[in-house]
GROMACS .gro file of C-alpha atoms in nm:
model
  433
    1MET     CA    1  -0.008   0.003  -0.001
    2SER     CA    2   0.127   0.335  -0.098
    3THR     CA    3   0.183   0.564   0.209
    4ALA     CA    4   0.211   0.899   0.011
    5LEU     CA    5  -0.004   1.124   0.249
    6ARG     CA    6  -0.099   1.487   0.244
    7PRO     CA    7   0.064   1.685   0.539
    8SER     CA    8  -0.130   1.682   0.864
    9ALA     CA    9  -0.080   1.719   1.230
   10CYS     CA   10  -0.317   1.439   1.309
   11PRO     CA   11  -0.163   1.099   1.360
   12GLY     CA   12  -0.299   0.805   1.159
   13LEU     CA   13  -0.195   0.439   1.110
   14LEU     CA   14   0.022   0.539   0.794
   15ARG     CA   15   0.129   0.877   0.926
   16ILE     CA   16   0.316   0.888   1.262
   17VAL     CA   17   0.328   1.222   1.431
   18PRO     CA   18   0.624   1.318   1.655
   19ALA     CA   19   0.572   1.421   2.027
   20LEU     CA   20   0.799   1.478   2.307
   21ASP     CA   21   0.785   1.090   2.418
   22GLY     CA   22   0.832   0.970   2.053
   23GLY     CA   23   0.598   0.919   1.740
   24ILE     CA   24   0.241   0.874   1.779
   25CYS     CA   25   0.031   0.618   1.565
   26ARG     CA   26  -0.339   0.625   1.567
   27ILE     CA   27  -0.519   0.302   1.469
   28LYS     CA   28  -0.891   0.368   1.359
   29LEU     CA   29  -1.124   0.104   1.454
   30THR     CA   30  -1.445   0.024   1.281
   31GLY     CA   31  -1.726   0.110   1.532
   32GLY     CA   32  -1.448   0.081   1.801
   33SER     CA   33  -1.431  -0.301   1.750
   34ILE     CA   34  -1.122  -0.520   1.737
   35ASN     CA   35  -1.066  -0.879   1.754
   36ALA     CA   36  -0.843  -1.062   1.986
   37ALA     CA   37  -0.575  -1.140   1.749
   38GLN     CA   38  -0.566  -0.775   1.625
   39ALA     CA   39  -0.558  -0.649   1.993
   40GLU     CA   40  -0.251  -0.887   2.055
   41ALA     CA   41  -0.084  -0.739   1.736
   42VAL     CA   42  -0.130  -0.401   1.875
   43ALA     CA   43   0.024  -0.494   2.204
   44SER     CA   44   0.313  -0.650   2.022
   45ALA     CA   45   0.365  -0.353   1.815
   46ALA     CA   46   0.380  -0.123   2.129
   47GLU     CA   47   0.617  -0.351   2.288
   48ARG     CA   48   0.863  -0.420   1.992
   49PHE     CA   49   0.859  -0.080   1.821
   50ALA     CA   50   0.756   0.178   2.078
   51GLY     CA   51   0.757   0.259   2.444
   52GLY     CA   52   0.486   0.018   2.551
   53VAL     CA   53   0.217   0.290   2.588
   54ILE     CA   54  -0.122   0.213   2.428
   55GLU     CA   55  -0.414   0.485   2.449
   56ALA     CA   56  -0.791   0.452   2.420
   57THR     CA   57  -0.898   0.769   2.253
   58ASN     CA   58  -1.230   0.968   2.296
   59ARG     CA   59  -1.330   0.871   1.934
   60ALA     CA   60  -1.319   0.489   2.017
   61ASN     CA   61  -0.992   0.426   1.859
   62LEU     CA   62  -0.642   0.313   1.975
   63GLN     CA   63  -0.308   0.492   1.942
   64ILE     CA   64   0.056   0.380   2.025
   65ARG     CA   65   0.294   0.630   2.178
   66GLY     CA   66   0.674   0.656   2.209
   67ILE     CA   67   0.742   0.512   1.860
   68GLY     CA   68   1.121   0.506   1.782
   69SER     CA   69   1.297   0.463   1.444
   70GLU     CA   70   1.134   0.134   1.329
   71GLN     CA   71   0.820   0.298   1.206
   72THR     CA   72   0.786   0.112   0.878
   73ALA     CA   73   0.800  -0.221   1.079
   74LEU     CA   74   0.533  -0.097   1.319
   75ILE     CA   75   0.310   0.012   1.033
   76ASP     CA   76   0.368  -0.310   0.844
   77SER     CA   77   0.273  -0.524   1.143
   78LEU     CA   78  -0.042  -0.341   1.200
   79LEU     CA   79  -0.139  -0.365   0.847
   80ALA     CA   80  -0.068  -0.739   0.843
   81ALA     CA   81  -0.324  -0.769   1.133
   82GLY     CA   82  -0.595  -0.588   0.900
   83LEU     CA   83  -0.600  -0.284   1.088
   84GLY     CA   84  -0.542  -0.040   0.800
   85PRO     CA   85  -0.753   0.132   0.556
   86SER     CA   86  -0.844  -0.009   0.211
   87THR     CA   87  -0.662   0.281   0.036
   88ALA     CA   88  -0.386   0.485   0.195
   89ALA     CA   89  -0.565   0.823   0.140
   90GLY     CA   90  -0.866   0.680   0.299
   91ASP     CA   91  -0.707   0.650   0.651
   92ASP     CA   92  -0.776   1.012   0.730
   93VAL     CA   93  -1.143   0.998   0.662
   94ARG     CA   94  -1.250   0.681   0.846
   95ASN     CA   95  -1.417   0.900   1.118
   96LEU     CA   96  -1.744   0.734   1.199
   97MET     CA   97  -1.851   0.693   1.551
   98LEU     CA   98  -2.104   0.429   1.661
   99SER     CA   99  -2.243   0.315   1.990
  100PRO     CA  100  -1.997   0.081   2.151
  101ALA     CA  101  -2.290  -0.145   2.187
  102ALA     CA  102  -2.403  -0.134   1.833
  103GLY     CA  103  -2.603  -0.449   1.749
  104ILE     CA  104  -2.607  -0.580   2.106
  105ASP     CA  105  -2.787  -0.289   2.285
  106ARG     CA  106  -3.136  -0.387   2.435
  107HIS     CA  107  -3.262  -0.039   2.343
  108MET     CA  108  -3.161   0.007   1.983
  109LEU     CA  109  -3.398   0.072   1.721
  110PHE     CA  110  -3.176  -0.078   1.448
  111ASP     CA  111  -2.841  -0.243   1.404
  112THR     CA  112  -2.612   0.023   1.260
  113ARG     CA  113  -2.322  -0.199   1.157
  114ALA     CA  114  -2.431  -0.284   0.809
  115LEU     CA  115  -2.493   0.097   0.722
  116ALA     CA  116  -2.170   0.179   0.882
  117GLN     CA  117  -1.967  -0.046   0.664
  118GLN     CA  118  -2.141   0.085   0.369
  119ILE     CA  119  -2.047   0.443   0.457
  120LEU     CA  120  -1.684   0.370   0.557
  121ALA     CA  121  -1.645   0.179   0.225
  122THR     CA  122  -1.751   0.496   0.047
  123LEU     CA  123  -1.534   0.716   0.243
  124GLN     CA  124  -1.234   0.529   0.167
  125SER     CA  125  -1.319   0.449  -0.209
  126HIS     CA  126  -1.447   0.780  -0.335
  127GLU     CA  127  -1.150   0.972  -0.415
  128ARG     CA  128  -1.315   1.328  -0.354
  129PHE     CA  129  -1.391   1.252  -0.009
  130HIS     CA  130  -1.003   1.226   0.062
  131GLU     CA  131  -1.010   1.607   0.045
  132LEU     CA  132  -1.199   1.611   0.384
  133SER     CA  133  -1.008   1.713   0.691
  134ALA     CA  134  -0.872   1.444   0.909
  135LYS     CA  135  -1.097   1.592   1.181
  136PHE     CA  136  -1.415   1.575   0.975
  137ALA     CA  137  -1.624   1.335   1.156
  138VAL     CA  138  -1.983   1.159   1.123
  139GLN     CA  139  -2.191   0.997   1.410
  140LEU     CA  140  -2.450   0.724   1.336
  141ASP     CA  141  -2.663   0.673   1.634
  142GLY     CA  142  -2.899   0.361   1.652
  143GLY     CA  143  -3.091   0.459   1.949
  144GLU     CA  144  -2.875   0.260   2.194
  145ALA     CA  145  -2.874   0.337   2.561
  146LEU     CA  146  -2.486   0.318   2.559
  147ALA     CA  147  -2.419   0.625   2.335
  148MET     CA  148  -2.184   0.918   2.358
  149LEU     CA  149  -2.426   1.200   2.257
  150GLU     CA  150  -2.211   1.498   2.376
  151HIS     CA  151  -1.933   1.472   2.109
  152PRO     CA  152  -2.008   1.733   1.835
  153HIS     CA  153  -1.986   1.584   1.477
  154ASP     CA  154  -1.987   1.755   1.142
  155LEU     CA  155  -2.287   1.526   1.049
  156TRP     CA  156  -2.492   1.322   1.288
  157LEU     CA  157  -2.765   1.066   1.207
  158SER     CA  158  -2.995   0.926   1.475
  159ALA     CA  159  -3.249   0.640   1.464
  160ALA     CA  160  -3.600   0.765   1.513
  161GLU     CA  161  -3.969   0.639   1.466
  162GLN     CA  162  -4.245   0.849   1.328
  163GLU     CA  163  -4.596   0.717   1.256
  164GLY     CA  164  -4.462   0.372   1.237
  165GLU     CA  165  -4.181   0.441   1.007
  166GLN     CA  166  -3.813   0.410   1.092
  167LEU     CA  167  -3.626   0.713   1.013
  168LEU     CA  168  -3.293   0.874   1.050
  169ALA     CA  169  -3.307   1.235   1.209
  170PHE     CA  170  -2.991   1.425   1.129
  171GLY     CA  171  -2.817   1.749   1.201
  172LEU     CA  172  -2.495   1.937   1.107
  173ALA     CA  173  -2.227   2.078   1.321
  174GLY     CA  174  -2.370   1.931   1.646
  175CYS     CA  175  -2.491   1.650   1.858
  176PRO     CA  176  -2.786   1.406   1.858
  177THR     CA  177  -2.939   1.567   2.133
  178ASP     CA  178  -2.985   1.897   1.929
  179ARG     CA  179  -3.300   1.963   1.730
  180PRO     CA  180  -3.257   1.781   1.395
  181ALA     CA  181  -3.217   1.962   1.071
  182GLY     CA  182  -3.458   1.706   0.900
  183ALA     CA  183  -3.492   1.318   0.856
  184VAL     CA  184  -3.457   1.052   0.571
  185SER     CA  185  -3.585   0.713   0.540
  186LEU     CA  186  -3.362   0.448   0.674
  187GLU     CA  187  -3.296   0.312   0.328
  188GLN     CA  188  -3.169   0.672   0.238
  189GLY     CA  189  -2.912   0.698   0.500
  190HIS     CA  190  -2.607   0.615   0.308
  191ALA     CA  191  -2.730   0.850   0.019
  192LEU     CA  192  -2.772   1.129   0.278
  193VAL     CA  193  -2.417   1.096   0.389
  194VAL     CA  194  -2.265   1.106   0.029
  195ALA     CA  195  -2.487   1.402  -0.053
  196VAL     CA  196  -2.397   1.610   0.270
  197LEU     CA  197  -2.014   1.544   0.205
  198GLU     CA  198  -2.043   1.627  -0.158
  199LEU     CA  199  -2.232   1.936  -0.110
  200PHE     CA  200  -1.991   2.056   0.179
  201LEU     CA  201  -1.700   2.010  -0.059
  202ASP     CA  202  -1.875   2.201  -0.327
  203LEU     CA  203  -1.938   2.505  -0.073
  204ALA     CA  204  -1.660   2.520   0.155
  205ARG     CA  205  -1.337   2.711   0.099
  206PRO     CA  206  -1.026   2.548   0.164
  207ASP     CA  207  -0.988   2.703   0.509
  208GLN     CA  208  -1.348   2.595   0.606
  209THR     CA  209  -1.236   2.254   0.712
  210ARG     CA  210  -1.536   2.175   0.935
  211MET     CA  211  -1.922   2.197   0.882
  212ARG     CA  212  -1.934   2.452   1.156
  213HIS     CA  213  -1.701   2.681   0.984
  214LEU     CA  214  -1.916   2.669   0.644
  215LEU     CA  215  -2.253   2.729   0.850
  216ALA     CA  216  -2.106   3.036   1.012
  217GLU     CA  217  -2.117   3.189   0.680
  218TYR     CA  218  -2.365   2.978   0.449
  219PRO     CA  219  -2.724   2.976   0.582
  220LEU     CA  220  -2.852   2.637   0.705
  221ALA     CA  221  -3.179   2.688   0.508
  222GLU     CA  222  -2.989   2.722   0.180
  223PHE     CA  223  -2.770   2.415   0.258
  224LEU     CA  224  -3.090   2.210   0.326
  225ALA     CA  225  -3.269   2.332   0.000
  226ARG     CA  226  -2.957   2.226  -0.212
  227LEU     CA  227  -2.941   1.902  -0.011
  228ALA     CA  228  -3.308   1.840  -0.085
  229GLU     CA  229  -3.236   1.840  -0.456
  230GLN     CA  230  -3.027   1.518  -0.404
  231VAL     CA  231  -3.222   1.330  -0.133
  232ARG     CA  232  -3.569   1.322  -0.020
  233LEU     CA  233  -3.590   1.488   0.301
  234LYS     CA  234  -3.856   1.449   0.567
  235SER     CA  235  -3.970   1.689   0.832
  236ILE     CA  236  -3.957   1.521   1.181
  237SER     CA  237  -4.179   1.699   1.463
  238ASP     CA  238  -4.121   1.694   1.815
  239TRP     CA  239  -3.838   1.437   1.811
  240GLN     CA  240  -3.560   1.481   2.067
  241ARG     CA  241  -3.305   1.231   2.135
  242SER     CA  242  -3.316   1.125   2.496
  243PRO     CA  243  -2.968   1.145   2.696
  244SER     CA  244  -2.799   0.851   2.795
  245PRO     CA  245  -2.710   0.734   3.142
  246ASP     CA  246  -2.330   0.808   3.199
  247VAL     CA  247  -2.216   0.467   3.360
  248LEU     CA  248  -2.330   0.219   3.122
  249HIS     CA  249  -1.961   0.194   2.992
  250ILE     CA  250  -1.852   0.040   3.323
  251GLY     CA  251  -1.951  -0.289   3.485
  252ALA     CA  252  -2.186  -0.552   3.371
  253HIS     CA  253  -2.486  -0.456   3.169
  254PRO     CA  254  -2.759  -0.673   2.991
  255GLN     CA  255  -2.742  -0.739   2.626
  256ARG     CA  256  -3.018  -0.766   2.369
  257GLU     CA  257  -2.980  -1.159   2.417
  258ILE     CA  258  -3.108  -1.206   2.755
  259GLU     CA  259  -2.841  -1.487   2.838
  260TYR     CA  260  -2.557  -1.234   2.768
  261VAL     CA  261  -2.397  -0.923   2.925
  262TYR     CA  262  -2.123  -0.697   2.809
  263ILE     CA  263  -1.858  -0.585   3.072
  264GLY     CA  264  -1.714  -0.236   3.064
  265ALA     CA  265  -1.365  -0.159   3.206
  266VAL     CA  266  -1.174   0.142   3.225
  267PRO     CA  267  -0.793   0.156   3.168
  268PRO     CA  268  -0.688   0.421   3.439
  269LEU     CA  269  -0.665   0.746   3.245
  270GLY     CA  270  -0.713   0.587   2.927
  271ARG     CA  271  -0.385   0.408   2.928
  272LEU     CA  272  -0.316   0.044   2.875
  273ASP     CA  273   0.017  -0.143   2.854
  274PRO     CA  274   0.080  -0.452   2.633
  275ALA     CA  275   0.003  -0.697   2.917
  276MET     CA  276  -0.325  -0.533   2.999
  277LEU     CA  277  -0.443  -0.538   2.633
  278ARG     CA  278  -0.320  -0.911   2.570
  279GLY     CA  279  -0.505  -0.988   2.896
  280ALA     CA  280  -0.824  -0.846   2.790
  281ALA     CA  281  -0.787  -1.017   2.440
  282GLN     CA  282  -0.729  -1.345   2.616
  283LEU     CA  283  -1.049  -1.300   2.833
  284ALA     CA  284  -1.257  -1.217   2.522
  285ARG     CA  285  -1.156  -1.551   2.366
  286GLU     CA  286  -1.224  -1.744   2.700
  287PHE     CA  287  -1.543  -1.584   2.801
  288GLY     CA  288  -1.671  -1.363   2.513
  289ASP     CA  289  -1.691  -1.350   2.132
  290SER     CA  290  -1.325  -1.305   2.083
  291SER     CA  291  -1.371  -0.936   2.034
  292LEU     CA  292  -1.329  -0.624   2.235
  293ARG     CA  293  -1.491  -0.276   2.171
  294PHE     CA  294  -1.339   0.055   2.259
  295THR     CA  295  -1.558   0.346   2.361
  296PRO     CA  296  -1.555   0.720   2.349
  297TRP     CA  297  -1.518   0.722   2.728
  298GLN     CA  298  -1.161   0.572   2.667
  299SER     CA  299  -1.272   0.251   2.801
  300LEU     CA  300  -1.335  -0.100   2.659
  301LEU     CA  301  -1.619  -0.355   2.655
  302LEU     CA  302  -1.583  -0.727   2.661
  303PRO     CA  303  -1.924  -0.839   2.496
  304THR     CA  304  -2.116  -1.149   2.496
  305VAL     CA  305  -2.030  -1.280   2.824
  306GLN     CA  306  -2.268  -1.537   3.001
  307LYS     CA  307  -2.423  -1.399   3.319
  308GLU     CA  308  -2.278  -1.663   3.540
  309GLN     CA  309  -1.934  -1.591   3.431
  310VAL     CA  310  -1.942  -1.220   3.525
  311PRO     CA  311  -1.780  -1.234   3.872
  312GLU     CA  312  -1.476  -1.413   3.738
  313VAL     CA  313  -1.436  -1.197   3.425
  314ILE     CA  314  -1.444  -0.908   3.643
  315ARG     CA  315  -1.200  -1.027   3.898
  316ARG     CA  316  -0.959  -1.103   3.620
  317LEU     CA  317  -1.005  -0.768   3.456
  318GLU     CA  318  -0.924  -0.601   3.793
  319GLN     CA  319  -0.622  -0.824   3.818
  320LEU     CA  320  -0.503  -0.675   3.497
  321GLY     CA  321  -0.537  -0.317   3.642
  322LEU     CA  322  -0.862  -0.228   3.472
  323LEU     CA  323  -1.137  -0.034   3.671
  324CYS     CA  324  -1.479  -0.197   3.652
  325LYS     CA  325  -1.674  -0.003   3.922
  326ALA     CA  326  -1.812   0.345   3.859
  327ASP     CA  327  -1.759   0.441   4.207
  328GLN     CA  328  -1.367   0.429   4.175
  329PRO     CA  329  -1.239   0.779   4.168
  330LEU     CA  330  -0.977   0.709   3.890
  331SER     CA  331  -1.269   0.604   3.656
  332ARG     CA  332  -1.420   0.944   3.657
  333LEU     CA  333  -1.100   1.125   3.555
  334ILE     CA  334  -0.992   1.224   3.212
  335ALA     CA  335  -0.637   1.352   3.156
  336CYS     CA  336  -0.444   1.428   2.833
  337THR     CA  337  -0.085   1.338   2.788
  338GLY     CA  338   0.050   1.640   2.953
  339SER     CA  339   0.399   1.783   2.976
  340ALA     CA  340   0.543   1.444   3.013
  341GLY     CA  341   0.476   1.376   2.663
  342CYS     CA  342   0.355   1.703   2.491
  343ALA     CA  343   0.535   2.018   2.437
  344LYS     CA  344   0.232   2.218   2.462
  345GLY     CA  345   0.133   2.081   2.806
  346LEU     CA  346   0.197   2.305   3.099
  347ALA     CA  347   0.161   2.043   3.363
  348ASP     CA  348   0.208   1.668   3.407
  349THR     CA  349  -0.181   1.602   3.392
  350LYS     CA  350  -0.151   1.220   3.419
  351ARG     CA  351   0.044   1.250   3.740
  352ASP     CA  352  -0.180   1.516   3.883
  353ALA     CA  353  -0.493   1.310   3.816
  354VAL     CA  354  -0.362   1.014   4.009
  355GLN     CA  355  -0.305   1.248   4.295
  356LEU     CA  356  -0.641   1.406   4.265
  357ALA     CA  357  -0.811   1.061   4.263
  358ALA     CA  358  -0.646   0.973   4.585
  359LEU     CA  359  -0.787   1.285   4.753
  360LEU     CA  360  -1.135   1.272   4.612
  361PRO     CA  361  -1.328   0.947   4.721
  362ARG     CA  362  -1.654   1.087   4.703
  363HIS     CA  363  -1.657   1.306   4.405
  364ASP     CA  364  -1.914   1.157   4.149
  365GLN     CA  365  -1.860   1.392   3.851
  366ALA     CA  366  -1.634   1.348   3.562
  367VAL     CA  367  -1.334   1.586   3.594
  368HIS     CA  368  -1.117   1.664   3.289
  369LEU     CA  369  -0.741   1.769   3.325
  370SER     CA  370  -0.616   1.955   3.016
  371GLY     CA  371  -0.256   2.060   2.970
  372CYS     CA  372  -0.364   2.327   2.719
  373ARG     CA  373  -0.662   2.480   2.574
  374ARG     CA  374  -0.675   2.227   2.286
  375SER     CA  375  -0.858   1.972   2.509
  376CYS     CA  376  -0.732   1.670   2.318
  377ALA     CA  377  -0.853   1.416   2.590
  378ALA     CA  378  -1.214   1.535   2.576
  379ALA     CA  379  -1.411   1.617   2.263
  380HIS     CA  380  -1.712   1.722   2.499
  381VAL     CA  381  -1.714   1.957   2.790
  382ALA     CA  382  -1.684   1.779   3.120
  383PRO     CA  383  -1.891   1.883   3.443
  384VAL     CA  384  -1.539   2.003   3.583
  385THR     CA  385  -1.248   2.109   3.371
  386LEU     CA  386  -0.910   2.190   3.533
  387LEU     CA  387  -0.686   2.387   3.263
  388ALA     CA  388  -0.315   2.371   3.342
  389VAL     CA  389  -0.155   2.720   3.389
  390ALA     CA  390   0.177   2.600   3.535
  391PRO     CA  391   0.331   2.265   3.670
  392GLY     CA  392   0.088   2.145   3.942
  393HIS     CA  393  -0.150   2.450   3.907
  394TYR     CA  394  -0.478   2.478   3.734
  395ASP     CA  395  -0.769   2.701   3.660
  396LEU     CA  396  -1.107   2.543   3.746
  397TYR     CA  397  -1.402   2.575   3.518
  398LEU     CA  398  -1.749   2.453   3.590
  399ARG     CA  399  -1.967   2.339   3.280
  400ASP     CA  400  -2.206   2.613   3.190
  401ALA     CA  401  -2.431   2.591   2.844
  402ALA     CA  402  -2.450   2.960   2.834
  403GLN     CA  403  -2.059   2.997   2.824
  404PRO     CA  404  -1.850   2.901   2.544
  405GLY     CA  405  -1.541   2.663   2.591
  406PHE     CA  406  -1.501   2.501   2.921
  407GLY     CA  407  -1.774   2.693   3.098
  408THR     CA  408  -1.753   2.926   3.391
  409LEU     CA  409  -1.429   3.004   3.547
  410HIS     CA  410  -1.483   2.941   3.919
  411ALA     CA  411  -1.121   2.964   4.055
  412HIS     CA  412  -0.775   3.048   3.927
  413ASN     CA  413  -0.414   2.899   3.979
  414LEU     CA  414  -0.515   2.607   4.220
  415THR     CA  415  -0.287   2.344   4.328
  416ILE     CA  416  -0.433   1.981   4.327
  417GLU     CA  417  -0.470   1.990   4.685
  418ALA     CA  418  -0.672   2.302   4.665
  419VAL     CA  419  -0.879   2.158   4.372
  420ALA     CA  420  -0.951   1.853   4.574
  421ALA     CA  421  -1.078   2.055   4.875
  422LEU     CA  422  -1.315   2.278   4.663
  423LEU     CA  423  -1.464   1.981   4.481
  424ASP     CA  424  -1.499   1.779   4.799
  425ALA     CA  425  -1.673   2.094   4.960
  426ARG     CA  426  -1.902   2.111   4.659
  427SER     CA  427  -1.996   1.743   4.696
  428ARG     CA  428  -2.069   1.754   5.058
  429SER     CA  429  -2.286   2.074   4.972
  430ALA     CA  430  -2.469   1.871   4.701
  431LEU     CA  431  -2.535   1.567   4.941
  432ASP     CA  432  -2.658   1.796   5.210
  433ALA     CA  433  -2.902   1.985   4.983
   0.00000   0.00000   0.00000
């Protein structure tokens, strides 16, 4: 496979991007899914050609950090495991997010996986789509209970029912919990994606790389009118996507088939080592369907486990160092690479997050530690964001829908101990209310 790629700051499987701790290779997974043999190949590549650090990303992908001089050997090993794109130029545009429980969620309205495969095949094979930004992203939501609905996408599609007909509601530059721009029949889902992407490329200037950039200048109504010339659009009245519970990615939860559950486990701060990934792959072979599914919460699912096997599987996952309980403080913390691996990081966010978890046994909201304003570790706004201003010091923001960015600045230049004291006091106040 030719590896001639356009310049980009975004890592891919075929484009290894330098960082302070070595090269970064991002492996895009179809629907977050990877089979046991592929997981073992990732573990071996990280061990042989890099520093042994594997990260689960907030788009349900994997990346290997600390890659040294043997970049070609690492790429070849991953391609041999079937983890690459169908065309080299198609790697950047494989940005389609599904529910981690696609096809097995008890609440799904339809199984999104066949349509997802059709969309991904077109993204990779249609040469014009290779002009899209490596950040341009699509979400396909089948109505599952386990769904990340807070990450903004350039185009989102969400399963809906109206007067007995299955539809796909859709929106531009937003999330499935937004009011939809319109809807199409389920059969028109693929055609809609193609039409939206073609129209975007027709209208956008080179500097307008995302849908939000285009719609800041081009009226949505005009975009939809142009779209209706290509696809039969339907109005969808009074539809709103229900939010999802926020802990369905941790612990054991029933699947659509009543005899099975999936088990969610969180690698501390989104990081796995090769032994952890190999161990999870072995458990998938022994107790599941020989697959793992990664999630936008930087966690993994082990699907199709028989109910009576749950205690043993959880015991062994915890032995590997994975977190399987939602009340474990570290399972609620998000942290970027920080200054240990990124030149832009102003603090060692991973180390500080471990310290904060030890000081916050009762805090039950997600806390995001970001080494800079780029917010690489979280595509959505967390309830609490700590923005590094110096080593060991952070500004504290509280999520506020009326405020842009991280929300409302609540306190400035706090140490980790001061952050813990403030958040603990807020938790106590909430409990007493």
